[in-house]
Short mmCIF file of C-alpha atoms in Angstrom, two decimals:
data_model
loop_
_atom_site.label_atom_id
_atom_site.label_comp_id
_atom_site.label_asym_id
_atom_site.label_seq_id
_atom_site.Cartn_x
_atom_site.Cartn_y
_atom_site.Cartn_z
CA MET A 100 -113.26 59.46 -53.12
CA PRO A 101 -111.04 62.13 -51.48
CA PRO A 102 -107.74 62.83 -53.29
CA ILE A 103 -105.62 61.71 -50.31
CA ILE A 104 -106.02 58.04 -49.42
CA TRP A 105 -104.81 57.41 -45.87
CA GLU A 106 -103.43 53.90 -45.40
CA HIS A 107 -102.86 54.57 -41.71
CA ARG A 108 -102.28 57.58 -39.49
CA PRO A 109 -98.64 58.17 -38.55
CA GLU A 110 -97.75 58.69 -34.92
CA ARG A 111 -97.63 62.30 -33.86
CA LEU A 112 -94.69 63.92 -35.63
CA ARG A 113 -92.37 66.47 -34.05
CA ALA A 114 -92.42 69.84 -35.86
CA PRO A 115 -92.24 68.01 -39.20
CA ALA A 116 -90.60 69.31 -42.34
CA MET A 117 -92.18 68.22 -45.62
CA VAL A 118 -89.82 67.32 -48.49
CA CYS A 119 -91.44 67.30 -51.96
CA ALA A 120 -90.05 66.10 -55.29
CA PHE A 121 -91.77 65.18 -58.53
CA GLY A 122 -90.52 63.37 -61.61
CA GLY A 123 -90.61 64.62 -65.17
CA TRP A 124 -90.14 68.25 -66.18
CA ASN A 125 -88.95 69.27 -62.70
CA ASP A 126 -86.42 66.47 -62.36
CA ALA A 127 -83.41 66.57 -64.71
CA ALA A 128 -81.45 63.31 -64.45
CA GLU A 129 -83.95 62.28 -61.75
CA ALA A 130 -81.76 64.16 -59.28
CA ALA A 131 -84.63 65.59 -57.20
CA THR A 132 -86.74 62.44 -56.82
CA SER A 133 -83.58 60.40 -56.18
CA ALA A 134 -82.64 62.82 -53.40
CA ALA A 135 -86.09 62.64 -51.80
CA ASN A 136 -86.15 58.85 -52.07
CA PHE A 137 -82.65 58.61 -50.62
CA VAL A 138 -83.67 60.71 -47.62
CA ALA A 139 -86.72 58.48 -47.18
CA GLY A 140 -84.62 55.32 -47.28
CA ALA A 141 -81.82 56.66 -45.07
CA THR A 142 -84.27 57.75 -42.36
CA GLY A 143 -86.40 54.61 -42.48
CA ALA A 144 -89.49 56.43 -43.74
CA THR A 145 -92.67 54.38 -44.07
CA ARG A 146 -95.53 55.06 -46.46
CA PHE A 147 -98.78 56.04 -44.80
CA ALA A 148 -100.81 57.62 -47.62
CA HIS A 149 -100.98 58.25 -51.35
CA LEU A 150 -102.94 60.41 -53.75
CA ASP A 151 -105.71 58.88 -55.82
CA PRO A 152 -104.13 58.71 -59.30
CA GLU A 153 -107.52 58.77 -61.03
CA ASP A 154 -107.83 62.49 -60.28
CA PHE A 155 -104.43 63.64 -61.47
CA TYR A 156 -102.93 61.47 -64.23
CA ASP A 157 -103.48 60.89 -67.91
CA PHE A 158 -102.73 57.18 -68.01
CA GLN A 159 -101.84 57.36 -71.71
CA ALA A 160 -99.05 59.81 -70.84
CA THR A 161 -98.02 58.25 -67.51
CA ARG A 162 -98.86 54.61 -67.95
CA PRO A 163 -99.38 52.04 -65.18
CA GLN A 164 -96.77 49.30 -64.89
CA ILE A 165 -97.46 45.57 -65.06
CA SER A 166 -95.30 43.07 -63.18
CA LEU A 167 -95.44 39.31 -62.70
CA VAL A 168 -96.24 37.88 -59.30
CA GLU A 169 -94.72 34.44 -58.73
CA GLY A 170 -94.24 34.13 -62.47
CA GLU A 171 -97.95 34.00 -63.24
CA ALA A 172 -100.51 36.48 -61.99
CA ARG A 173 -100.01 40.07 -63.04
CA SER A 174 -99.98 43.06 -60.71
CA VAL A 175 -100.77 46.57 -61.96
CA ALA A 176 -98.97 49.48 -60.27
CA TRP A 177 -100.68 52.80 -60.93
CA PRO A 178 -98.67 56.03 -61.05
CA THR A 179 -99.20 57.95 -57.85
CA VAL A 180 -97.64 60.32 -55.37
CA GLU A 181 -96.52 58.42 -52.27
CA ILE A 182 -96.46 60.04 -48.85
CA SER A 183 -94.10 58.73 -46.17
CA SER A 184 -93.02 59.80 -42.70
CA ALA A 185 -89.83 59.29 -40.74
CA ARG A 186 -88.95 59.81 -37.11
CA VAL A 187 -85.44 61.25 -37.20
CA ARG A 188 -83.35 60.43 -34.15
CA ARG A 189 -81.24 63.14 -32.54
CA ALA A 190 -82.95 65.83 -34.63
CA PRO A 191 -85.32 68.66 -33.71
CA ARG A 192 -87.95 67.52 -36.18
CA ASP A 193 -89.34 64.60 -38.14
CA LEU A 194 -89.86 64.36 -41.89
CA VAL A 195 -92.74 63.89 -44.30
CA ILE A 196 -91.66 62.92 -47.82
CA VAL A 197 -93.98 63.51 -50.79
CA SER A 198 -92.68 62.03 -54.04
CA GLY A 199 -93.98 60.72 -57.34
CA PRO A 200 -94.58 61.56 -61.00
CA GLU A 201 -95.62 65.10 -61.89
CA PRO A 202 -99.44 65.12 -62.18
CA SER A 203 -100.91 65.55 -65.65
CA MET A 204 -103.96 67.61 -64.69
CA HIS A 205 -105.94 69.37 -61.94
CA TRP A 206 -102.85 71.06 -60.51
CA ARG A 207 -104.79 73.47 -58.32
CA THR A 208 -106.73 70.62 -56.74
CA PHE A 209 -103.46 68.72 -56.36
CA CYS A 210 -101.85 71.65 -54.54
CA GLU A 211 -104.87 72.08 -52.28
CA SER A 212 -104.68 68.39 -51.38
CA VAL A 213 -100.99 68.55 -50.47
CA ILE A 214 -101.56 71.73 -48.43
CA ASP A 215 -104.46 70.05 -46.60
CA LEU A 216 -102.12 67.16 -45.83
CA ALA A 217 -99.45 69.51 -44.50
CA GLU A 218 -101.96 71.28 -42.28
CA ALA A 219 -103.35 67.98 -40.97
CA LEU A 220 -99.83 66.91 -39.97
CA ASP A 221 -98.92 70.33 -38.54
CA VAL A 222 -96.01 70.68 -40.96
CA GLN A 223 -93.69 73.55 -39.93
CA MET A 224 -91.76 74.02 -43.18
CA VAL A 225 -91.80 72.75 -46.76
CA ILE A 226 -88.70 71.99 -48.84
CA SER A 227 -89.40 71.47 -52.55
CA LEU A 228 -86.62 69.91 -54.63
CA GLY A 229 -86.02 70.27 -58.37
CA ALA A 230 -83.27 69.82 -60.94
CA LEU A 231 -82.65 71.55 -64.26
CA LEU A 232 -80.25 71.20 -67.18
CA ALA A 233 -77.63 73.95 -67.31
CA ASP A 234 -74.20 74.94 -68.64
CA VAL A 235 -72.27 73.59 -65.65
CA ALA A 236 -69.21 71.38 -65.35
CA HIS A 237 -69.56 67.94 -63.76
CA THR A 238 -66.17 68.43 -62.06
CA ARG A 239 -67.22 71.45 -60.02
CA PRO A 240 -69.55 71.77 -57.00
CA VAL A 241 -73.20 71.49 -58.01
CA PRO A 242 -74.72 74.98 -58.33
CA LEU A 243 -77.94 75.36 -56.34
CA VAL A 244 -80.57 78.04 -56.78
CA GLY A 245 -83.38 78.60 -54.34
CA ILE A 246 -86.32 80.82 -53.63
CA THR A 247 -88.22 81.62 -50.45
CA SER A 248 -90.02 84.60 -48.96
CA ASP A 249 -89.40 83.36 -45.41
CA GLU A 250 -86.46 85.19 -43.79
CA ALA A 251 -85.52 82.32 -41.46
CA LEU A 252 -85.48 79.82 -44.32
CA ALA A 253 -83.52 82.27 -46.49
CA GLU A 254 -80.74 82.31 -43.88
CA ARG A 255 -80.69 78.51 -43.65
CA THR A 256 -80.81 77.97 -47.39
CA SER A 257 -77.92 80.25 -48.45
CA VAL A 258 -78.31 79.63 -52.17
CA THR A 259 -78.36 81.91 -55.19
CA PRO A 260 -81.82 83.33 -56.00
CA PRO A 261 -83.05 82.25 -59.45
CA SER A 262 -83.29 84.65 -62.37
CA TYR A 263 -85.46 82.34 -64.48
CA GLU A 264 -88.80 83.49 -65.86
CA GLY A 265 -90.98 81.28 -68.04
CA PRO A 266 -92.91 78.00 -67.95
CA THR A 267 -92.91 76.10 -64.68
CA GLY A 268 -93.80 72.66 -63.38
CA ILE A 269 -95.74 71.38 -60.41
CA THR A 270 -92.76 72.05 -58.12
CA GLY A 271 -92.94 75.79 -58.80
CA VAL A 272 -96.73 75.88 -58.65
CA LEU A 273 -96.85 73.98 -55.36
CA HIS A 274 -94.18 76.21 -53.82
CA GLY A 275 -96.21 79.27 -54.74
CA ALA A 276 -99.36 77.70 -53.30
CA PHE A 277 -97.63 77.01 -49.99
CA GLU A 278 -96.41 80.60 -49.77
CA GLU A 279 -99.91 81.91 -50.55
CA ALA A 280 -101.22 79.70 -47.75
CA GLY A 281 -98.76 81.34 -45.36
CA MET A 282 -96.65 78.24 -44.77
CA PRO A 283 -92.83 78.61 -44.61
CA ALA A 284 -91.56 77.12 -47.86
CA VAL A 285 -88.33 76.99 -49.83
CA SER A 286 -87.70 75.60 -53.31
CA VAL A 287 -84.16 74.39 -54.08
CA TRP A 288 -82.96 73.40 -57.55
CA ALA A 289 -79.76 71.63 -58.56
CA SER A 290 -78.07 72.40 -61.89
CA VAL A 291 -77.27 69.28 -63.94
CA PRO A 292 -74.72 69.29 -66.82
CA HIS A 293 -76.71 69.26 -70.04
CA TYR A 294 -74.00 67.27 -71.84
CA VAL A 295 -74.60 64.30 -69.52
CA ALA A 296 -78.31 64.56 -68.78
CA ALA A 297 -78.99 60.83 -68.53
CA ALA A 298 -80.18 59.60 -65.14
CA PRO A 299 -79.01 59.11 -62.53
CA ASN A 300 -76.84 62.00 -61.35
CA PRO A 301 -75.90 61.10 -57.76
CA LYS A 302 -73.67 64.17 -57.43
CA ALA A 303 -76.65 66.50 -57.92
CA SER A 304 -78.79 64.32 -55.66
CA LEU A 305 -76.13 64.51 -52.95
CA ALA A 306 -76.09 68.31 -53.13
CA LEU A 307 -79.86 68.37 -52.63
CA VAL A 308 -79.68 65.90 -49.74
CA ARG A 309 -77.08 68.08 -48.01
CA LYS A 310 -79.32 71.11 -48.48
CA VAL A 311 -82.27 69.25 -46.95
CA GLU A 312 -80.03 68.48 -43.98
CA SER A 313 -79.01 72.10 -43.43
CA VAL A 314 -82.50 73.55 -43.91
CA ALA A 315 -84.41 70.96 -41.88
CA GLY A 316 -81.72 70.50 -39.24
CA VAL A 317 -81.52 66.73 -39.69
CA SER A 318 -78.58 64.44 -40.37
CA VAL A 319 -78.60 61.73 -43.05
CA ASP A 320 -75.99 59.00 -43.52
CA ALA A 321 -75.12 59.72 -47.15
CA GLY A 322 -71.94 57.64 -47.38
CA GLU A 323 -73.42 55.43 -50.10
CA LEU A 324 -74.47 58.47 -52.12
CA GLU A 325 -71.06 60.11 -51.66
CA THR A 326 -69.40 57.00 -53.10
CA ALA A 327 -71.83 56.98 -56.02
CA ALA A 328 -71.20 60.69 -56.67
CA ALA A 329 -67.42 60.21 -56.75
CA ASP A 330 -67.77 57.23 -59.09
CA TYR A 331 -70.13 59.25 -61.33
CA GLU A 332 -67.59 62.07 -61.65
CA ARG A 333 -64.80 59.62 -62.50
CA ARG A 334 -66.86 57.84 -65.15
CA VAL A 335 -68.00 61.07 -66.81
CA SER A 336 -64.45 62.46 -66.77
CA SER A 337 -63.21 59.29 -68.43
CA ALA A 338 -65.86 59.56 -71.15
CA VAL A 339 -65.17 63.27 -71.70
CA ALA A 340 -61.43 62.67 -72.00
CA GLY A 341 -62.01 60.59 -75.11
CA ASP A 342 -63.76 63.38 -77.03
CA GLU A 343 -61.63 66.44 -77.76
CA GLU A 344 -64.59 68.69 -78.62
CA VAL A 345 -66.51 67.83 -75.45
CA ARG A 346 -63.34 68.07 -73.35
CA SER A 347 -62.68 71.59 -74.65
CA PHE A 348 -66.27 72.57 -73.90
CA VAL A 349 -66.04 71.25 -70.34
CA GLU A 350 -62.77 73.11 -69.79
CA ARG A 351 -64.50 76.37 -70.74
CA LEU A 352 -67.29 75.60 -68.27
CA GLU A 353 -64.68 74.91 -65.58
CA GLU A 354 -62.96 78.23 -66.24
CA ALA A 355 -66.28 80.07 -66.01
CA ALA A 356 -67.16 78.29 -62.75
CA ASP A 357 -63.75 79.06 -61.24
CA ALA A 358 -63.98 82.73 -62.21
CA GLU A 359 -67.45 83.01 -60.68
CA ALA A 360 -66.30 81.28 -57.49
CA GLU A 361 -63.35 83.68 -57.24
CA MET A 362 -65.65 86.69 -57.61
CA GLU A 363 -67.99 85.36 -54.92
CA SER A 364 -65.01 84.76 -52.63
CA GLU A 365 -63.82 88.35 -53.10
CA GLU A 366 -67.31 89.65 -52.35
CA GLU A 367 -67.35 87.72 -49.07
CA VAL A 368 -64.10 89.31 -47.85
CA PRO A 369 -64.99 92.37 -45.75
CA SER A 370 -63.63 95.70 -46.91
CA ALA A 371 -61.08 97.70 -44.91
CA ASP A 372 -63.82 100.15 -43.89
CA ALA A 373 -66.03 97.32 -42.65
CA LEU A 374 -63.16 95.84 -40.65
CA ALA A 375 -62.42 99.26 -39.14
CA ARG A 376 -66.08 99.68 -38.13
CA ASP A 377 -66.18 96.24 -36.54
CA PHE A 378 -62.94 96.90 -34.64
CA GLN A 379 -64.23 100.25 -33.40
CA ARG A 380 -67.48 98.58 -32.29
CA PHE A 381 -65.41 96.00 -30.39
CA LEU A 382 -63.40 98.73 -28.65
CA ASN A 383 -66.59 100.59 -27.74
CA GLN A 384 -68.09 97.44 -26.24
CA ARG A 385 -64.98 96.86 -24.15
CA GLY A 386 -65.14 100.45 -22.98
CA ASP A 387 -68.77 100.01 -21.93
CA GLU A 388 -67.92 96.83 -20.01
CA SER A 389 -65.13 98.54 -18.08
#
C-alpha cells in the first residue's frame, strides 16, 4: 500500500502553501500542532488524505486510541498524519495542512512521501511550525526563530535566525528535505517558557498563526485564540505572583527581554550618515526629474 492514502482528490488549489506541524519533540506545549489545527479550523479545511500509520509508527510508543460508539461497540483510532485543504477567500493562495504525531521510524521515506504530495498538489511554498522550551517570559511577545534559504521567504518571515546545533526532529529533517528538493520552505519556531511548559500555550500558538498569515498572505479570524492567549497570560501571572522565587526569576527574564528589545530597536534606527545618504539621493532624484 502506498504511504499516502487519498480519501478523495481536492479541487484544484490556487498556488497552495503547505503548513506542517508534528506533535512530540517538535511541539513544546503543543503550540505548533495547535496553531496548525487552528488554521485548519478557521479556514474550514477538510481532510482529503492521510499517511498509512503502519509504515511510520511504533504502536507501543504511539498507541492507538479506543473510544465507545453509542456506548457499546469500540472504535480504534490509529495515530496518523492527516492532510487537509482549505480554499481561503480573498487570499492569493489556498492552504494544505499536514499535521499529526511525529513518526517513529522511516523518516526519509516519510519526507519523500510528503514531498511527493506537495509536488502532486503544485505546492508553491512550505511553512513548517515548531515550538521549543526556552528562558523566555510569558508576559513578553513570543520570540520566534526561523530558517530559510529562500530570499523571498526570508523577507516575509522577518524572524531571528536560529543558533541551535544538535539533535533535531522530523520538522527539521522535513524542512531540509524540502530545501534539497528545491521547494521554497521556511521553518518557524516559537519559544515557550520552560517554567510553564504544560499544554496548551495559546499565546505561542497565536504567534505562529500570525506568522503563517504574513508568510502565506492569508487572513485568519483568530479572535478566539487572542482571547485564550490573554486569559493564559493572566492565569500564569496569577500563579507566578504566589511564588516569590518564580516571580523573581520571571522578573529577570523580563529585564533580559526588555534589554534585548531595546538593543534591536536601536539597531533599526538609521545612523546620521545613512540619513544623509538617503537625503542626498532624494535631492539627486529631484534634480534628475527637473
